[in-house]
PDB file of C-alpha atoms in Angstrom:
ATOM      1  CA  UNK A   1      11.525  -6.391   4.489  1.00  0.00           C
ATOM      2  CA  UNK A   2      14.038  -4.364   6.386  1.00  0.00           C
ATOM      3  CA  UNK A   3      17.377  -2.944   5.404  1.00  0.00           C
ATOM      4  CA  UNK A   4      19.031  -5.899   7.166  1.00  0.00           C
ATOM      5  CA  UNK A   5      17.656  -8.254   4.534  1.00  0.00           C
ATOM      6  CA  UNK A   6      18.936  -6.349   1.509  1.00  0.00           C
ATOM      7  CA  UNK A   7      22.632  -5.926   2.266  1.00  0.00           C
ATOM      8  CA  UNK A   8      24.752  -8.271   0.206  1.00  0.00           C
ATOM      9  CA  UNK A   9      28.480  -8.295  -0.486  1.00  0.00           C
ATOM     10  CA  UNK A  10      29.557  -5.771  -3.123  1.00  0.00           C
ATOM     11  CA  UNK A  11      29.812  -7.114  -6.664  1.00  0.00           C
ATOM     12  CA  UNK A  12      32.667  -4.812  -7.629  1.00  0.00           C
ATOM     13  CA  UNK A  13      34.705  -4.295  -4.447  1.00  0.00           C
ATOM     14  CA  UNK A  14      37.606  -2.459  -6.108  1.00  0.00           C
ATOM     15  CA  UNK A  15      35.310   0.041  -7.787  1.00  0.00           C
ATOM     16  CA  UNK A  16      33.315   0.542  -4.608  1.00  0.00           C
ATOM     17  CA  UNK A  17      36.497   1.157  -2.597  1.00  0.00           C
ATOM     18  CA  UNK A  18      37.727   3.658  -5.174  1.00  0.00           C
ATOM     19  CA  UNK A  19      34.423   5.578  -5.199  1.00  0.00           C
ATOM     20  CA  UNK A  20      33.318   5.417  -1.549  1.00  0.00           C
ATOM     21  CA  UNK A  21      36.559   4.711   0.268  1.00  0.00           C
ATOM     22  CA  UNK A  22      37.787   1.675   2.207  1.00  0.00           C
ATOM     23  CA  UNK A  23      34.935   1.868   4.738  1.00  0.00           C
ATOM     24  CA  UNK A  24      32.578   0.794   1.944  1.00  0.00           C
ATOM     25  CA  UNK A  25      33.833  -2.761   2.367  1.00  0.00           C
ATOM     26  CA  UNK A  26      32.731  -2.814   6.016  1.00  0.00           C
ATOM     27  CA  UNK A  27      29.367  -4.595   6.350  1.00  0.00           C
ATOM     28  CA  UNK A  28      28.250  -2.494   9.331  1.00  0.00           C
ATOM     29  CA  UNK A  29      29.029   0.751   7.456  1.00  0.00           C
ATOM     30  CA  UNK A  30      27.018  -0.502   4.484  1.00  0.00           C
ATOM     31  CA  UNK A  31      24.160  -1.450   6.815  1.00  0.00           C
ATOM     32  CA  UNK A  32      24.187   2.019   8.358  1.00  0.00           C
ATOM     33  CA  UNK A  33      24.120   3.617   4.905  1.00  0.00           C
ATOM     34  CA  UNK A  34      21.187   1.416   3.870  1.00  0.00           C
ATOM     35  CA  UNK A  35      19.271   2.448   6.998  1.00  0.00           C
ATOM     36  CA  UNK A  36      19.953   6.121   6.228  1.00  0.00           C
ATOM     37  CA  UNK A  37      18.668   5.645   2.665  1.00  0.00           C
ATOM     38  CA  UNK A  38      15.456   4.053   3.957  1.00  0.00           C
ATOM     39  CA  UNK A  39      14.966   6.909   6.441  1.00  0.00           C
ATOM     40  CA  UNK A  40      15.378   9.426   3.616  1.00  0.00           C
ATOM     41  CA  UNK A  41      12.967   7.416   1.465  1.00  0.00           C
ATOM     42  CA  UNK A  42      10.386   7.461   4.256  1.00  0.00           C
ATOM     43  CA  UNK A  43      10.781  11.230   4.604  1.00  0.00           C
ATOM     44  CA  UNK A  44      10.447  11.694   0.835  1.00  0.00           C
ATOM     45  CA  UNK A  45       7.279   9.573   0.710  1.00  0.00           C
ATOM     46  CA  UNK A  46       5.832  11.484   3.684  1.00  0.00           C
ATOM     47  CA  UNK A  47       6.609  14.747   1.864  1.00  0.00           C
ATOM     48  CA  UNK A  48       4.868  13.515  -1.291  1.00  0.00           C
ATOM     49  CA  UNK A  49       1.843  12.561   0.814  1.00  0.00           C
ATOM     50  CA  UNK A  50       1.752  16.053   2.345  1.00  0.00           C
ATOM     51  CA  UNK A  51       1.979  17.607  -1.111  1.00  0.00           C
ATOM     52  CA  UNK A  52      -0.890  15.422  -2.317  1.00  0.00           C
ATOM     53  CA  UNK A  53      -3.097  16.593   0.556  1.00  0.00           C
ATOM     54  CA  UNK A  54      -2.361  20.170  -0.517  1.00  0.00           C
ATOM     55  CA  UNK A  55      -3.643  19.415  -4.013  1.00  0.00           C
ATOM     56  CA  UNK A  56      -0.436  18.619  -5.861  1.00  0.00           C
ATOM     57  CA  UNK A  57      -0.671  15.888  -8.496  1.00  0.00           C
ATOM     58  CA  UNK A  58       1.651  13.117  -7.290  1.00  0.00           C
ATOM     59  CA  UNK A  59       0.459  10.356  -9.618  1.00  0.00           C
ATOM     60  CA  UNK A  60       3.947  10.311 -11.138  1.00  0.00           C
ATOM     61  CA  UNK A  61       5.179   8.856  -7.834  1.00  0.00           C
ATOM     62  CA  UNK A  62       3.134   5.663  -8.232  1.00  0.00           C
ATOM     63  CA  UNK A  63       6.209   3.479  -8.824  1.00  0.00           C
ATOM     64  CA  UNK A  64       7.899   5.024  -5.775  1.00  0.00           C
ATOM     65  CA  UNK A  65       4.892   4.226  -3.586  1.00  0.00           C
ATOM     66  CA  UNK A  66       4.673   0.681  -4.942  1.00  0.00           C
ATOM     67  CA  UNK A  67       8.373   0.136  -4.279  1.00  0.00           C
ATOM     68  CA  UNK A  68       7.910   1.521  -0.771  1.00  0.00           C
ATOM     69  CA  UNK A  69       5.471  -1.302  -0.039  1.00  0.00           C
ATOM     70  CA  UNK A  70       8.436  -3.712  -0.131  1.00  0.00           C
ATOM     71  CA  UNK A  71      10.175  -2.271   2.932  1.00  0.00           C
ATOM     72  CA  UNK A  72       8.896  -2.171   6.507  1.00  0.00           C
ATOM     73  CA  UNK A  73      10.333   1.319   7.005  1.00  0.00           C
ATOM     74  CA  UNK A  74       8.408   2.805   4.076  1.00  0.00           C
ATOM     75  CA  UNK A  75       5.317   0.579   4.051  1.00  0.00           C
ATOM     76  CA  UNK A  76       2.855   2.776   5.976  1.00  0.00           C
ATOM     77  CA  UNK A  77       3.853   6.059   4.297  1.00  0.00           C
ATOM     78  CA  UNK A  78       3.550   4.341   0.913  1.00  0.00           C
ATOM     79  CA  UNK A  79       0.029   3.183   1.717  1.00  0.00           C
ATOM     80  CA  UNK A  80      -0.935   6.730   2.749  1.00  0.00           C
ATOM     81  CA  UNK A  81       0.541   8.072  -0.488  1.00  0.00           C
ATOM     82  CA  UNK A  82      -1.362   5.508  -2.568  1.00  0.00           C
ATOM     83  CA  UNK A  83      -4.589   6.411  -0.741  1.00  0.00           C
ATOM     84  CA  UNK A  84      -4.077  10.078  -1.681  1.00  0.00           C
ATOM     85  CA  UNK A  85      -3.475   9.382  -5.382  1.00  0.00           C
ATOM     86  CA  UNK A  86      -6.490   9.745  -7.683  1.00  0.00           C
ATOM     87  CA  UNK A  87      -5.333   6.790  -9.748  1.00  0.00           C
ATOM     88  CA  UNK A  88      -6.831   3.422 -10.722  1.00  0.00           C
ATOM     89  CA  UNK A  89      -3.363   1.870 -10.357  1.00  0.00           C
ATOM     90  CA  UNK A  90      -3.000   3.206  -6.811  1.00  0.00           C
ATOM     91  CA  UNK A  91      -6.389   1.789  -5.820  1.00  0.00           C
ATOM     92  CA  UNK A  92      -5.460  -1.491  -7.501  1.00  0.00           C
ATOM     93  CA  UNK A  93      -2.237  -1.723  -5.469  1.00  0.00           C
ATOM     94  CA  UNK A  94      -4.223  -1.205  -2.259  1.00  0.00           C
ATOM     95  CA  UNK A  95      -6.879  -3.709  -3.323  1.00  0.00           C
ATOM     96  CA  UNK A  96      -4.205  -6.293  -4.151  1.00  0.00           C
ATOM     97  CA  UNK A  97      -2.756  -5.950  -0.646  1.00  0.00           C
ATOM     98  CA  UNK A  98      -6.183  -6.177   0.982  1.00  0.00           C
ATOM     99  CA  UNK A  99      -7.190  -9.188  -1.097  1.00  0.00           C
ATOM    100  CA  UNK A 100      -4.002 -11.249  -0.626  1.00  0.00           C
ATOM    101  CA  UNK A 101      -4.851 -14.061   1.824  1.00  0.00           C
ATOM    102  CA  UNK A 102      -1.167 -14.912   2.296  1.00  0.00           C
ATOM    103  CA  UNK A 103      -0.432 -11.538   3.934  1.00  0.00           C
ATOM    104  CA  UNK A 104      -0.874 -10.885   7.642  1.00  0.00           C
ATOM    105  CA  UNK A 105      -4.217  -9.707   8.947  1.00  0.00           C
ATOM    106  CA  UNK A 106      -2.825  -6.365  10.143  1.00  0.00           C
ATOM    107  CA  UNK A 107      -1.372  -5.584   6.690  1.00  0.00           C
ATOM    108  CA  UNK A 108      -4.643  -6.483   5.015  1.00  0.00           C
ATOM    109  CA  UNK A 109      -6.659  -4.377   7.482  1.00  0.00           C
ATOM    110  CA  UNK A 110      -4.392  -1.393   6.845  1.00  0.00           C
ATOM    111  CA  UNK A 111      -4.863  -1.856   3.101  1.00  0.00           C
ATOM    112  CA  UNK A 112      -8.659  -2.005   3.474  1.00  0.00           C
ATOM    113  CA  UNK A 113      -8.536   1.226   5.471  1.00  0.00           C
ATOM    114  CA  UNK A 114      -6.320   2.953   2.913  1.00  0.00           C
ATOM    115  CA  UNK A 115      -8.519   1.758   0.041  1.00  0.00           C
ATOM    116  CA  UNK A 116     -11.575   3.074   1.890  1.00  0.00           C
ATOM    117  CA  UNK A 117      -9.893   6.480   2.255  1.00  0.00           C
ATOM    118  CA  UNK A 118      -9.061   6.488  -1.446  1.00  0.00           C
ATOM    119  CA  UNK A 119     -12.618   5.593  -2.451  1.00  0.00           C
ATOM    120  CA  UNK A 120     -14.089   8.285  -0.172  1.00  0.00           C
ATOM    121  CA  UNK A 121     -11.709  10.885  -1.622  1.00  0.00           C
ATOM    122  CA  UNK A 122     -11.632   9.916  -5.289  1.00  0.00           C
ATOM    123  CA  UNK A 123     -14.540   7.555  -5.915  1.00  0.00           C
ATOM    124  CA  UNK A 124     -14.195   4.023  -7.223  1.00  0.00           C
ATOM    125  CA  UNK A 125     -11.439   3.985  -9.846  1.00  0.00           C
ATOM    126  CA  UNK A 126     -10.887   0.225 -10.015  1.00  0.00           C
ATOM    127  CA  UNK A 127     -11.224  -1.696 -13.274  1.00  0.00           C
ATOM    128  CA  UNK A 128     -14.257  -3.785 -14.174  1.00  0.00           C
ATOM    129  CA  UNK A 129     -12.284  -6.998 -13.686  1.00  0.00           C
ATOM    130  CA  UNK A 130     -11.479  -6.006 -10.101  1.00  0.00           C
ATOM    131  CA  UNK A 131     -15.093  -5.031  -9.486  1.00  0.00           C
ATOM    132  CA  UNK A 132     -16.117  -8.493 -10.721  1.00  0.00           C
ATOM    133  CA  UNK A 133     -13.778 -10.015  -8.125  1.00  0.00           C
ATOM    134  CA  UNK A 134     -15.490  -7.912  -5.459  1.00  0.00           C
ATOM    135  CA  UNK A 135     -18.890  -9.016  -6.758  1.00  0.00           C
ATOM    136  CA  UNK A 136     -17.753 -12.644  -6.530  1.00  0.00           C
ATOM    137  CA  UNK A 137     -16.511 -12.033  -2.981  1.00  0.00           C
ATOM    138  CA  UNK A 138     -19.966 -10.710  -2.120  1.00  0.00           C
ATOM    139  CA  UNK A 139     -21.680 -13.764  -3.599  1.00  0.00           C
ATOM    140  CA  UNK A 140     -19.284 -16.444  -2.317  1.00  0.00           C
ATOM    141  CA  UNK A 141     -19.418 -17.093   1.398  1.00  0.00           C
ATOM    142  CA  UNK A 142     -15.691 -17.649   1.970  1.00  0.00           C
ATOM    143  CA  UNK A 143     -12.548 -18.171  -0.051  1.00  0.00           C
ATOM    144  CA  UNK A 144     -10.435 -19.188   2.923  1.00  0.00           C
ATOM    145  CA  UNK A 145      -8.246 -16.909   4.941  1.00  0.00           C
ATOM    146  CA  UNK A 146      -9.787 -14.254   7.172  1.00  0.00           C
ATOM    147  CA  UNK A 147     -13.381 -13.666   6.101  1.00  0.00           C
ATOM    148  CA  UNK A 148     -13.714 -10.583   8.342  1.00  0.00           C
ATOM    149  CA  UNK A 149     -11.257  -8.781   6.077  1.00  0.00           C
ATOM    150  CA  UNK A 150     -13.130  -9.942   2.981  1.00  0.00           C
ATOM    151  CA  UNK A 151     -16.360  -8.612   4.523  1.00  0.00           C
ATOM    152  CA  UNK A 152     -14.676  -5.284   5.301  1.00  0.00           C
ATOM    153  CA  UNK A 153     -13.382  -5.099   1.747  1.00  0.00           C
ATOM    154  CA  UNK A 154     -16.804  -5.838   0.239  1.00  0.00           C
ATOM    155  CA  UNK A 155     -18.415  -3.305   2.603  1.00  0.00           C
ATOM    156  CA  UNK A 156     -16.407  -0.518   0.947  1.00  0.00           C
ATOM    157  CA  UNK A 157     -18.493  -1.021  -2.196  1.00  0.00           C
ATOM    158  CA  UNK A 158     -21.974  -1.241  -0.677  1.00  0.00           C
ATOM    159  CA  UNK A 159     -24.335   1.672  -1.086  1.00  0.00           C
ATOM    160  CA  UNK A 160     -24.988   3.543   2.153  1.00  0.00           C
ATOM    161  CA  UNK A 161     -28.396   3.005   3.737  1.00  0.00           C
ATOM    162  CA  UNK A 162     -30.776   5.883   2.986  1.00  0.00           C
ATOM    163  CA  UNK A 163     -32.939   5.680   6.102  1.00  0.00           C
ATOM    164  CA  UNK A 164     -34.440   3.445   8.734  1.00  0.00           C
ATOM    165  CA  UNK A 165     -37.630   3.344   6.618  1.00  0.00           C
ATOM    166  CA  UNK A 166     -35.676   1.742   3.786  1.00  0.00           C
ATOM    167  CA  UNK A 167     -34.372  -0.854   6.243  1.00  0.00           C
ATOM    168  CA  UNK A 168     -37.923  -1.579   7.386  1.00  0.00           C
ATOM    169  CA  UNK A 169     -39.076  -2.069   3.779  1.00  0.00           C
ATOM    170  CA  UNK A 170     -36.330  -4.626   3.199  1.00  0.00           C
ATOM    171  CA  UNK A 171     -37.502  -6.758   6.121  1.00  0.00           C
ATOM    172  CA  UNK A 172     -41.155  -6.796   4.948  1.00  0.00           C
TER     173      UNK A 172
END
């Protein structure tokens, strides 16, 4: 969603006017303020991502990253932050996005990429129940939706090929 979708009339107009002034009743002013808050949130999430690449433990920001997935302005930075977190819950959030057939293909592809980054950096931290889902995806040809994304998701969990000789042995 965008900031445009989340602006509703104030519930306590008198209190809002007293605290923020009469402009707080103006819908365009409130919209502008919401956009500024989302810009600051994006900057904060980007800063947390930078800190995580420098070795800081940002697992405490999991809820912030998950909330950031709800807004278009903070979606991509939140996915980068989740990919940098050495956390089963962060990997689960990325897997859930990648696995959701009702989401757009581009969102799912981004989630597969972010999950791949997380796995390369931190190893597989997902729970056994999620790994069973991946195993089922490997064994079931299609569950509907875009199978190319499912194949990309399953490919994250395949062992890398050791050599061409190993490939030749498999075909014999």
